[in-house]
XYZ file of C-alpha atoms in Angstrom:
667
model
C 0.307 -0.238 -0.051
C 1.089 3.647 -0.694
C 1.968 5.542 2.155
C -0.529 7.545 3.592
C -0.790 10.945 3.645
C -3.496 13.770 4.864
C -2.452 12.444 8.534
C -3.360 15.380 11.438
C -0.799 17.539 12.516
C 1.153 16.618 15.579
C 4.542 16.183 17.224
C 6.825 13.227 16.913
C 3.498 11.525 15.894
C 4.635 8.120 14.486
C 2.381 7.577 10.719
C 0.928 4.304 11.349
C -0.250 5.269 14.845
C -2.488 7.600 13.327
C -5.865 7.482 11.961
C -5.323 6.834 8.767
C -8.419 9.543 7.168
C -7.358 9.152 3.039
C -4.573 6.845 1.814
C -2.870 7.547 -2.164
C -5.436 5.050 -3.294
C -8.657 6.434 -2.454
C -7.318 9.433 -3.775
C -6.710 8.306 -6.150
C -9.798 6.672 -6.835
C -11.051 9.872 -5.666
C -9.745 11.580 -8.391
C -10.382 9.008 -11.226
C -14.771 9.253 -9.472
C -14.657 12.452 -10.233
C -13.375 12.016 -13.526
C -15.966 10.244 -14.302
C -18.158 11.826 -13.554
C -18.151 14.436 -15.505
C -16.694 12.676 -18.398
C -19.910 10.905 -18.511
C -21.836 13.936 -17.491
C -20.562 15.911 -20.826
C -20.366 12.895 -22.773
C -23.814 11.332 -22.429
C -26.197 13.700 -24.584
C -22.998 13.618 -27.656
C -23.333 10.008 -27.730
C -27.161 10.066 -27.961
C -26.832 13.199 -30.475
C -24.437 11.030 -31.870
C -27.012 8.145 -31.864
C -29.269 10.065 -33.138
C -28.017 12.172 -36.419
C -24.600 9.313 -37.246
C -26.527 5.838 -36.303
C -30.063 6.988 -36.861
C -29.687 9.285 -39.170
C -32.259 11.148 -37.865
C -31.557 15.109 -38.085
C -33.016 16.745 -34.734
C -30.752 20.155 -35.673
C -28.505 20.345 -38.982
C -25.236 19.279 -39.134
C -23.443 22.458 -38.166
C -24.932 23.075 -34.633
C -25.021 19.587 -34.334
C -20.825 19.403 -34.749
C -20.548 22.355 -32.475
C -22.181 21.234 -29.449
C -19.908 18.065 -29.851
C -17.197 20.492 -29.826
C -18.436 22.255 -26.750
C -19.298 19.277 -24.839
C -16.318 16.784 -25.927
C -13.608 20.718 -24.422
C -13.944 18.807 -20.380
C -14.559 15.219 -21.589
C -11.198 15.713 -23.844
C -9.243 18.520 -22.550
C -10.958 19.294 -18.917
C -10.876 15.466 -17.651
C -8.650 14.037 -19.956
C -5.989 16.272 -18.911
C -3.901 13.934 -17.090
C -4.134 11.290 -20.368
C -3.900 13.567 -22.705
C -0.459 15.596 -21.132
C 1.345 12.208 -20.317
C 0.256 10.767 -24.132
C 1.883 13.902 -25.829
C 5.074 13.986 -23.487
C 6.341 10.611 -25.190
C 6.377 12.337 -28.618
C 9.733 14.190 -27.515
C 10.530 12.158 -24.780
C 10.543 9.091 -27.463
C 9.357 7.112 -24.526
C 6.145 5.580 -25.551
C 3.319 3.997 -23.452
C -0.573 3.561 -23.074
C -0.790 7.457 -23.943
C 0.444 8.210 -26.717
C -2.285 6.305 -28.965
C -5.251 7.625 -26.610
C -3.903 10.623 -26.708
C -3.216 11.403 -30.648
C -7.021 9.290 -30.942
C -9.438 11.964 -29.172
C -7.040 15.457 -30.774
C -7.255 14.301 -34.832
C -10.851 12.607 -33.928
C -11.427 16.104 -31.941
C -10.241 18.856 -34.334
C -12.134 16.679 -37.677
C -14.866 18.551 -35.625
C -13.199 21.573 -35.992
C -11.704 21.675 -40.077
C -15.379 20.027 -40.706
C -17.192 23.275 -41.340
C -14.168 24.038 -43.570
C -15.518 20.818 -45.584
C -11.569 19.385 -45.163
C -12.923 15.533 -43.627
C -15.901 14.541 -41.903
C -16.975 15.283 -38.381
C -15.421 12.651 -35.519
C -15.558 14.788 -32.425
C -18.637 13.234 -30.929
C -15.812 9.978 -31.241
C -13.117 11.366 -29.134
C -15.764 12.252 -26.368
C -16.159 8.809 -26.438
C -12.624 7.368 -26.463
C -12.106 9.429 -23.281
C -15.450 8.844 -21.517
C -15.183 4.806 -22.130
C -11.103 4.904 -21.604
C -11.683 6.970 -17.844
C -13.736 4.584 -17.170
C -11.585 1.904 -17.521
C -9.022 3.606 -15.341
C -11.646 4.009 -12.429
C -11.619 0.058 -12.824
C -7.881 -0.554 -13.053
C -7.562 2.345 -9.620
C -9.712 0.716 -7.821
C -8.818 -3.256 -8.403
C -5.491 -1.883 -7.176
C -7.729 -0.402 -3.826
C -8.849 -3.898 -3.101
C -5.347 -5.678 -4.275
C -3.717 -3.153 -1.211
C -7.202 -3.666 0.882
C -5.792 -6.840 3.293
C -2.915 -4.233 3.824
C -4.520 -2.061 5.116
C -6.632 -3.422 7.285
C -3.013 -3.518 9.528
C -3.005 0.298 9.705
C -6.457 -0.923 11.142
C -4.717 -3.326 14.083
C -2.892 -0.959 15.983
C -4.444 1.000 19.542
C -5.003 4.464 19.642
C -4.705 5.313 22.961
C -2.155 4.537 25.954
C -2.342 4.880 29.051
C 0.956 5.741 30.303
C 2.850 6.203 33.931
C 4.799 9.834 34.466
C 6.504 9.779 38.053
C 3.559 7.606 40.085
C 0.725 9.628 38.064
C -1.720 7.435 35.359
C -2.802 8.896 32.155
C -4.046 8.234 28.791
C -2.214 9.690 26.112
C -2.218 9.532 21.755
C -0.245 7.033 19.830
C 1.066 9.468 18.630
C 2.534 11.666 22.277
C 4.114 8.142 23.304
C 8.178 8.393 23.479
C 11.010 5.966 24.288
C 11.106 3.882 27.800
C 7.589 5.909 28.384
C 6.378 2.567 30.627
C 2.948 1.908 29.730
C 0.165 0.241 31.509
C -1.577 -3.284 29.763
C -4.886 -3.861 31.765
C -6.523 -7.127 30.460
C -8.269 -7.021 27.120
C -6.181 -4.205 26.234
C -4.069 -3.965 23.048
C -0.750 -3.497 23.550
C -0.003 0.328 22.224
C 3.595 -0.610 20.454
C 6.454 -2.383 20.659
C 8.274 -2.864 24.468
C 9.217 -5.062 26.673
C 8.080 -6.427 30.235
C 9.380 -4.642 33.391
C 6.651 -5.954 36.002
C 3.976 -7.916 35.665
C 2.895 -11.621 33.812
C 0.903 -12.741 31.940
C -0.139 -13.685 28.518
C -0.251 -12.107 25.066
C -2.246 -13.105 21.848
C -0.265 -13.012 18.721
C -1.988 -14.550 16.230
C -1.894 -11.345 14.043
C 1.667 -11.696 14.070
C 2.472 -15.372 14.667
C -0.899 -17.096 13.027
C -0.696 -19.264 16.480
C -3.830 -19.662 18.340
C -2.101 -19.678 22.017
C -1.402 -17.385 23.961
C 2.429 -16.298 24.539
C 3.192 -15.739 28.621
C 4.958 -12.688 29.002
C 7.116 -12.119 32.530
C 9.965 -9.680 32.725
C 12.546 -9.071 30.439
C 10.489 -10.502 27.441
C 8.863 -8.382 24.227
C 5.854 -7.711 23.358
C 4.691 -6.740 19.627
C 2.422 -3.505 18.913
C -1.003 -4.318 18.243
C -1.131 -7.392 19.714
C -3.842 -8.113 22.567
C -3.122 -8.772 26.678
C -5.003 -11.966 28.048
C -5.230 -12.388 31.662
C -3.390 -10.505 33.409
C -1.490 -6.604 34.088
C 1.837 -5.581 31.703
C 3.763 -2.988 32.713
C 6.088 -2.415 28.954
C 9.037 -0.116 28.321
C 8.987 1.892 25.146
C 11.724 0.025 22.512
C 10.366 1.353 19.136
C 7.882 4.242 18.619
C 5.868 4.573 14.254
C 7.742 3.579 12.111
C 10.758 1.503 13.775
C 7.523 -1.320 15.320
C 7.061 -4.163 13.633
C 3.803 -3.460 12.503
C 4.582 -0.213 10.767
C 8.049 -2.464 9.305
C 5.468 -4.719 7.855
C 3.152 -2.320 5.996
C 6.558 -0.652 4.398
C 7.893 -4.309 3.045
C 4.627 -4.642 1.250
C 4.297 -1.271 0.024
C 7.891 -1.594 -1.144
C 7.272 -5.533 -2.614
C 3.859 -3.525 -4.715
C 6.234 -0.682 -5.830
C 8.315 -2.956 -7.577
C 8.820 -4.527 -11.358
C 9.042 -8.098 -12.131
C 11.829 -9.125 -14.909
C 8.814 -9.292 -17.618
C 6.835 -6.941 -16.837
C 10.081 -4.474 -17.912
C 10.157 -7.265 -20.841
C 6.505 -5.953 -20.904
C 7.189 -2.391 -21.024
C 9.929 -2.660 -23.376
C 7.568 -4.473 -25.538
C 5.329 -1.693 -25.325
C 7.575 0.836 -25.768
C 8.297 0.150 -29.489
C 4.330 -0.654 -30.333
C 3.054 2.121 -30.005
C 5.769 3.422 -32.409
C 5.155 0.855 -34.522
C 1.021 1.579 -34.072
C 1.698 4.793 -34.881
C 3.243 4.090 -38.504
C 0.789 1.434 -38.826
C -1.867 3.905 -38.432
C 0.231 6.424 -40.616
C 0.279 3.831 -43.341
C -3.656 3.194 -43.343
C -4.699 6.460 -43.808
C -2.403 6.942 -46.600
C -3.178 3.652 -48.441
C -6.977 4.578 -47.797
C -6.551 8.298 -48.848
C -4.507 6.997 -51.600
C -7.259 3.691 -53.060
C -10.567 5.596 -51.988
C -10.451 9.260 -52.159
C -12.353 9.379 -49.757
C -10.360 11.811 -46.535
C -13.096 11.997 -44.144
C -12.886 7.626 -44.384
C -8.635 7.859 -43.798
C -8.795 9.869 -40.838
C -11.519 7.464 -40.030
C -9.736 4.103 -40.001
C -6.342 5.924 -38.805
C -8.252 7.235 -35.773
C -9.391 3.075 -35.258
C -5.559 2.022 -35.430
C -4.990 4.272 -32.826
C -7.545 3.066 -30.613
C -7.845 0.114 -31.020
C -4.114 -0.840 -30.303
C -4.068 1.146 -27.502
C -2.096 -1.504 -24.969
C -3.760 -0.733 -22.176
C -4.515 -4.534 -21.388
C -0.726 -5.065 -22.047
C 0.518 -2.930 -19.307
C -2.018 -3.920 -16.559
C -1.060 -7.011 -17.650
C 1.216 -7.880 -14.709
C 0.813 -5.021 -12.477
C -2.379 -6.141 -11.221
C -1.814 -9.894 -11.211
C 1.844 -9.090 -9.089
C -0.641 -6.367 -6.832
C -3.517 -9.412 -6.714
C -0.853 -12.198 -5.627
C 0.607 -9.419 -3.407
C -2.423 -9.132 -0.969
C -2.939 -12.822 -1.566
C 0.259 -13.231 -0.033
C -0.453 -10.733 2.526
C -3.133 -11.930 3.402
C -1.434 -15.286 4.368
C 1.109 -13.875 6.156
C 3.938 -13.772 3.289
C 5.652 -10.469 2.962
C 6.644 -9.552 -0.224
C 9.672 -7.351 -0.418
C 10.938 -7.693 -3.768
C 8.521 -7.713 -6.812
C 10.908 -9.227 -8.768
C 10.792 -12.771 -6.184
C 6.823 -13.510 -7.410
C 8.519 -14.314 -10.518
C 11.994 -15.896 -9.435
C 10.487 -18.164 -6.621
C 8.915 -20.627 -8.939
C 11.747 -21.621 -10.031
C 13.909 -22.368 -7.455
C 15.422 -26.055 -7.278
C 17.410 -26.751 -4.092
C 15.591 -24.835 -0.574
C 18.594 -24.390 2.208
C 16.796 -23.894 5.971
C 18.904 -22.341 8.579
C 19.012 -24.074 11.862
C 18.027 -22.415 15.008
C 14.910 -20.808 14.881
C 14.145 -21.191 11.467
C 13.418 -25.095 11.769
C 13.533 -25.082 15.258
C 12.154 -22.660 18.116
C 15.503 -21.028 18.795
C 14.371 -21.431 22.190
C 15.775 -24.810 24.563
C 13.466 -26.525 26.365
C 13.168 -29.451 28.704
C 12.746 -32.263 26.326
C 13.542 -35.597 27.888
C 13.491 -36.137 31.815
C 15.191 -39.569 33.248
C 14.540 -40.306 37.162
C 15.406 -42.447 39.921
C 13.263 -40.280 41.720
C 10.308 -39.327 41.407
C 9.670 -37.098 38.311
C 7.862 -34.078 40.646
C 11.025 -33.872 42.627
C 13.724 -34.106 40.564
C 11.859 -31.389 39.072
C 11.404 -29.415 42.250
C 14.742 -29.207 43.149
C 15.939 -28.809 39.931
C 13.683 -25.623 39.260
C 14.626 -24.629 42.595
C 18.082 -23.808 42.374
C 18.236 -23.007 38.535
C 15.773 -20.333 39.231
C 18.643 -18.254 40.747
C 20.409 -18.557 37.197
C 20.357 -16.080 34.035
C 21.224 -19.907 31.968
C 18.974 -20.288 29.021
C 19.035 -24.136 29.521
C 17.377 -23.129 32.590
C 15.207 -20.874 32.788
C 14.471 -24.171 30.443
C 14.325 -26.097 33.425
C 12.432 -23.758 35.386
C 9.496 -23.522 32.725
C 9.841 -26.929 32.916
C 9.099 -27.283 36.158
C 5.933 -24.692 36.905
C 6.611 -24.461 41.085
C 3.883 -22.528 42.138
C 6.779 -21.793 45.243
C 10.472 -22.487 45.060
C 12.355 -24.025 47.864
C 14.700 -22.014 49.436
C 18.126 -22.286 48.176
C 21.350 -21.540 50.463
C 24.896 -20.887 48.964
C 23.611 -20.668 45.200
C 26.988 -21.350 43.066
C 27.032 -20.916 39.438
C 29.990 -22.899 37.722
C 30.758 -21.070 34.627
C 31.192 -24.759 31.578
C 29.940 -26.846 34.529
C 26.777 -26.539 35.920
C 25.492 -24.812 39.654
C 24.924 -26.174 43.416
C 23.421 -25.195 46.236
C 22.041 -25.709 49.102
C 18.204 -26.812 49.365
C 17.658 -27.894 53.495
C 20.397 -29.563 54.765
C 20.983 -31.800 51.515
C 23.719 -30.061 48.849
C 22.316 -30.018 45.030
C 24.252 -30.228 42.228
C 22.994 -29.792 38.832
C 25.411 -29.844 36.009
C 27.374 -31.858 33.243
C 29.982 -34.991 33.429
C 32.831 -32.730 33.368
C 31.147 -31.328 36.390
C 30.672 -34.424 38.097
C 34.145 -35.816 37.301
C 35.352 -33.256 39.405
C 33.650 -33.746 42.578
C 33.714 -37.624 42.419
C 30.075 -38.314 41.713
C 29.874 -41.670 39.950
C 27.199 -41.325 37.099
C 27.748 -44.975 35.392
C 24.430 -45.951 36.170
C 23.175 -43.164 33.872
C 25.571 -43.473 31.361
C 23.825 -45.464 28.683
C 21.152 -42.738 28.588
C 23.674 -40.420 28.141
C 24.787 -40.955 25.652
C 21.583 -41.910 24.178
C 20.391 -38.712 24.852
C 23.636 -36.513 23.663
C 24.020 -38.873 20.308
C 20.110 -36.701 19.741
C 21.968 -33.146 19.778
C 20.469 -33.148 22.941
C 22.574 -30.918 26.064
C 22.490 -33.207 28.546
C 21.953 -32.184 32.767
C 22.854 -34.157 35.397
C 21.410 -33.908 39.088
C 23.134 -35.133 42.047
C 22.257 -35.052 46.038
C 24.492 -35.317 48.902
C 26.670 -36.711 45.599
C 23.901 -39.572 44.949
C 23.157 -38.866 40.875
C 19.032 -38.412 41.142
C 18.418 -38.042 37.119
C 19.267 -36.692 34.181
C 17.607 -33.434 32.131
C 18.010 -33.353 28.602
C 17.520 -29.934 26.877
C 16.840 -29.130 23.405
C 16.313 -26.768 20.631
C 11.946 -28.152 19.926
C 11.653 -28.272 16.523
C 9.257 -26.123 14.586
C 5.584 -28.141 15.392
C 4.827 -28.353 11.313
C 8.635 -28.257 10.166
C 8.747 -31.982 9.750
C 5.555 -31.451 7.571
C 6.722 -28.330 5.772
C 9.670 -30.165 4.455
C 7.603 -33.529 3.953
C 5.126 -31.049 0.778
C 8.749 -29.409 -0.158
C 10.907 -32.919 -0.654
C 7.594 -34.762 -2.331
C 7.650 -32.168 -4.930
C 10.861 -32.564 -6.005
C 12.875 -30.241 -4.102
C 16.199 -30.582 -2.547
C 16.225 -29.195 1.121
C 19.593 -28.540 2.230
C 20.613 -28.161 6.453
C 23.192 -25.174 7.401
C 24.324 -24.863 10.584
C 27.147 -24.016 12.101
C 26.288 -27.139 14.800
C 28.067 -30.540 15.363
C 27.179 -33.043 12.515
C 25.481 -35.162 15.296
C 23.553 -32.737 16.441
C 22.916 -31.487 13.022
C 22.050 -35.001 11.308
C 20.365 -36.281 14.252
C 17.616 -32.447 13.651
C 17.712 -32.867 10.145
C 16.552 -36.637 10.296
C 13.766 -35.928 12.249
C 12.397 -33.436 9.985
C 13.492 -35.108 6.753
C 16.474 -33.275 5.599
C 18.613 -35.584 3.852
C 21.346 -33.250 2.980
C 23.748 -31.525 5.643
C 26.120 -28.396 5.975
C 27.352 -28.417 9.429
C 29.914 -26.758 11.714
C 29.580 -23.628 9.125
C 30.559 -20.332 10.717
C 29.023 -17.646 9.958
C 30.637 -15.298 7.001
C 30.809 -19.194 5.439
C 26.889 -19.488 4.918
C 27.627 -16.936 1.571
C 29.686 -19.366 0.110
C 28.197 -22.570 0.544
C 24.936 -21.087 -1.199
C 26.933 -19.521 -3.720
C 28.962 -23.176 -4.813
C 24.769 -24.801 -4.630
C 24.183 -21.997 -6.986
C 27.494 -23.061 -9.119
C 26.267 -25.938 -9.532
C 23.008 -25.003 -10.489
C 24.492 -22.888 -13.543
C 24.226 -25.635 -15.876
C 20.993 -25.459 -15.341
C 18.892 -22.351 -17.016
C 17.127 -20.642 -15.118
C 16.830 -23.002 -11.567
C 17.471 -20.962 -8.388
C 18.766 -21.220 -5.003
C 16.893 -19.952 -2.037
C 17.931 -19.897 1.933
C 15.580 -18.931 4.270
C 17.113 -17.771 7.696
C 16.472 -15.311 10.556
C 19.291 -14.665 12.482
C 21.953 -12.020 11.816
C 24.791 -14.236 10.848
C 22.196 -15.256 8.208
C 22.534 -11.371 6.149
C 24.582 -12.817 4.343
C 23.244 -16.397 2.830
C 19.793 -14.532 1.512
C 21.429 -11.790 0.013
C 23.542 -13.869 -1.796
C 20.781 -16.207 -2.894
C 18.491 -15.875 -5.966
C 15.694 -16.106 -3.269
C 16.414 -14.762 0.353
C 13.042 -15.936 2.644
C 13.621 -14.783 6.174
C 11.950 -15.089 9.366
C 8.494 -12.871 10.887
C 10.451 -12.979 14.099
C 14.237 -12.897 13.265
C 16.256 -9.864 13.508
C 15.789 -6.529 11.587
C 19.409 -6.800 9.417
C 17.731 -11.215 9.033
C 13.899 -9.491 6.927
C 16.138 -6.135 5.519
C 18.147 -8.682 3.486
C 15.141 -10.902 2.730
C 13.277 -11.126 -0.859
C 10.263 -12.880 1.040
C 9.181 -12.450 4.872
C 7.744 -14.632 6.581
C 5.410 -13.170 9.106
C 4.196 -16.050 11.071
C 7.581 -17.466 10.711
C 5.712 -21.204 9.877
C 8.203 -23.121 6.915
C 5.035 -23.717 5.557
C 5.489 -19.983 4.492
C 7.987 -21.530 2.030
C 5.539 -24.073 0.517
C 3.041 -21.452 0.324
C 5.056 -18.978 -1.069
C 6.370 -21.187 -4.774
C 2.156 -22.198 -4.619
C 1.757 -18.460 -5.554
C 4.391 -17.494 -7.225
C 3.310 -20.019 -9.854
C 0.165 -18.972 -9.642
C 0.786 -15.466 -9.842
C 3.096 -15.758 -12.699
C 0.046 -18.663 -14.279
C -2.419 -14.957 -14.472
C 0.416 -12.783 -15.577
C 1.068 -15.602 -19.056
C -2.996 -15.457 -19.121
C -3.072 -11.454 -19.029
C -0.380 -10.685 -21.506
C -1.908 -14.233 -23.910
C -4.849 -12.197 -23.769
C -4.150 -9.171 -24.165
C -1.812 -9.521 -27.656
C -4.081 -11.760 -28.921
C -6.731 -8.735 -28.785
C -4.717 -7.403 -30.436
C -3.377 -9.782 -33.193
C -7.146 -9.588 -34.395
C -8.418 -6.351 -33.724
C -6.132 -5.002 -35.466
C -6.341 -6.152 -39.198
C -10.241 -4.980 -38.552
C -8.809 -2.084 -37.944
C -6.842 -1.366 -40.525
C -9.565 -3.024 -43.202
C -11.836 -0.124 -42.230
C -14.289 -2.662 -40.318
C -14.080 -1.137 -37.033
C -16.029 2.342 -36.653
C -13.730 4.210 -33.959
C -16.399 4.596 -31.205
C -16.578 -0.065 -30.791
C -12.891 0.182 -31.716
C -13.042 2.240 -28.435
C -15.147 -0.032 -26.986
C -13.322 -3.227 -27.230
C -10.204 -1.778 -26.150
C -12.159 -0.816 -22.819
C -13.265 -5.113 -23.143
C -10.251 -6.532 -23.195
C -8.814 -3.989 -20.377
C -11.716 -5.125 -18.105
C -10.752 -8.836 -19.708
C -7.014 -8.699 -17.949
C -8.645 -6.829 -14.126
C -10.836 -9.619 -13.929
C -8.551 -12.634 -14.818
C -6.446 -10.851 -12.254
C -8.863 -10.805 -10.186
C -10.018 -14.207 -10.424
C -6.429 -15.056 -8.563
C -8.491 -14.409 -5.577
C -10.178 -17.509 -5.035
C -7.244 -19.430 -4.891
C -5.602 -21.611 -2.181
C -2.243 -21.735 -1.017
């Protein structure tokens, strides 16, 4: 969607959070609507009079007065309501860069001038045709603009998601302010059921937050002190105190909107080809129209007939449908993508994605959740007791593995821990009651001469599966083992299975050791693994895969990642697919962004690319087919200029309608 304008002026305002009154699309639609109404108010009397006098041959008033009426009523239609078209069309004749307006401008001006020349008996009058041509052309532009507006409707809805006001804490005083008045590091108070006004992190309170508009996940996400929250998501059951970290154009929501705005303004390679063809096509038609004029004039000797044929050729050949074929389909496709959480940053991705052969996946945060979770527990005592002492001790540690254990324990009340100590690289120790608790790896246990041989087989099994194991001992007696792993996303194996079945070559690339990498890969169905890769080498590995495909035309490599270290690889790949929950630099480096951070989005992107490009090819076929059939008819003098204009308008409507049929697909 284009940028929003006509917003209330305020200091420190932030565009996406304001009440957007009028978008550029809406203003453009309003403009064309006014032109449409004005053109038909003056155009209908002209067309009725032309129908009576020219078609049915009924003379109500004299020919001279009829022509005068055509000229008077036609002037505002052609030179007022159609002025932008005339101006844009004539510009091509001195820049030598022609577009669809060039033919319309020349056709209407020549037709209008015949009315003046008819007073001197030089030619027959076609001035009424000029009004009809321009009125129908304006109607087509209005339909086109309306179609574009519909295509961005889903994106515009994103703007409406944001909160309008925020409750903040200034000193010890609560106050309600407009979103535009929020400042960085303001403390926001979000009560149950309220939208979170902008991005920030929790400084106090606990609650669950509905993030379905961002992630697509129906289950709410628990938020405690230190956790990040996203603007426009909904607080559920507790009060949260949130410090603002991003406002205005820097927020996640504004970022999403900007990505789609940028995508809709870009041109795919086939669009550039269509533009080049249009620039060649128009001068060819001008020459053909000129040849038709002289041919008919020489062989028929009737100047008015020759002019009528020339005007018909100009009008019928107007490449409106050719010019609409690609952008309309692209805009509808990007709108569907946004609706499904696929944000197209670069328009060419629509064309390139369908040619992908190899898909390379980062592991952490892409295939996996990027967050350690307790995967297995093996205990010689009651599991609840093991989790109770482990959770109480690890509660005092900030290590990600400790947090995973605490989360798994889910204790409402923690045991008092004395003499707590972090043993860096090995584990933690402390005293609960009169019992000395030790939690750590093999190194720590060997260091303290604690025998864990009875658990050796289980530990080996866990570690061979790529899991990190923590051994828990009480007074030098091992009670059990807790395994922690970066859990695989729920739908990763399903998505990769779909890609494998469709014939795509899937590869996982990671800095992890080969054993861990292969374990994760086998769980999701990836057969090729590139392990022990340094962050700076990921792009090089992608380049090597690209070189493998050089012998195969139009076959590309896609890279899917989320971290800062993935940015070079995202840029290197033919298609970079960034996870929406990833880092800013990764998102900026991607051609596509998966807002839901689900690998199903990769499958959907390919389907969307194929469906959109199929519509583009269909549109181009119909645009060219129309001209192949219609132009010869015009040259042969079988199409009246008005009929030619109606046919031209119908071809544009056909292309627009065909593109909008894309909305019915399921990706």
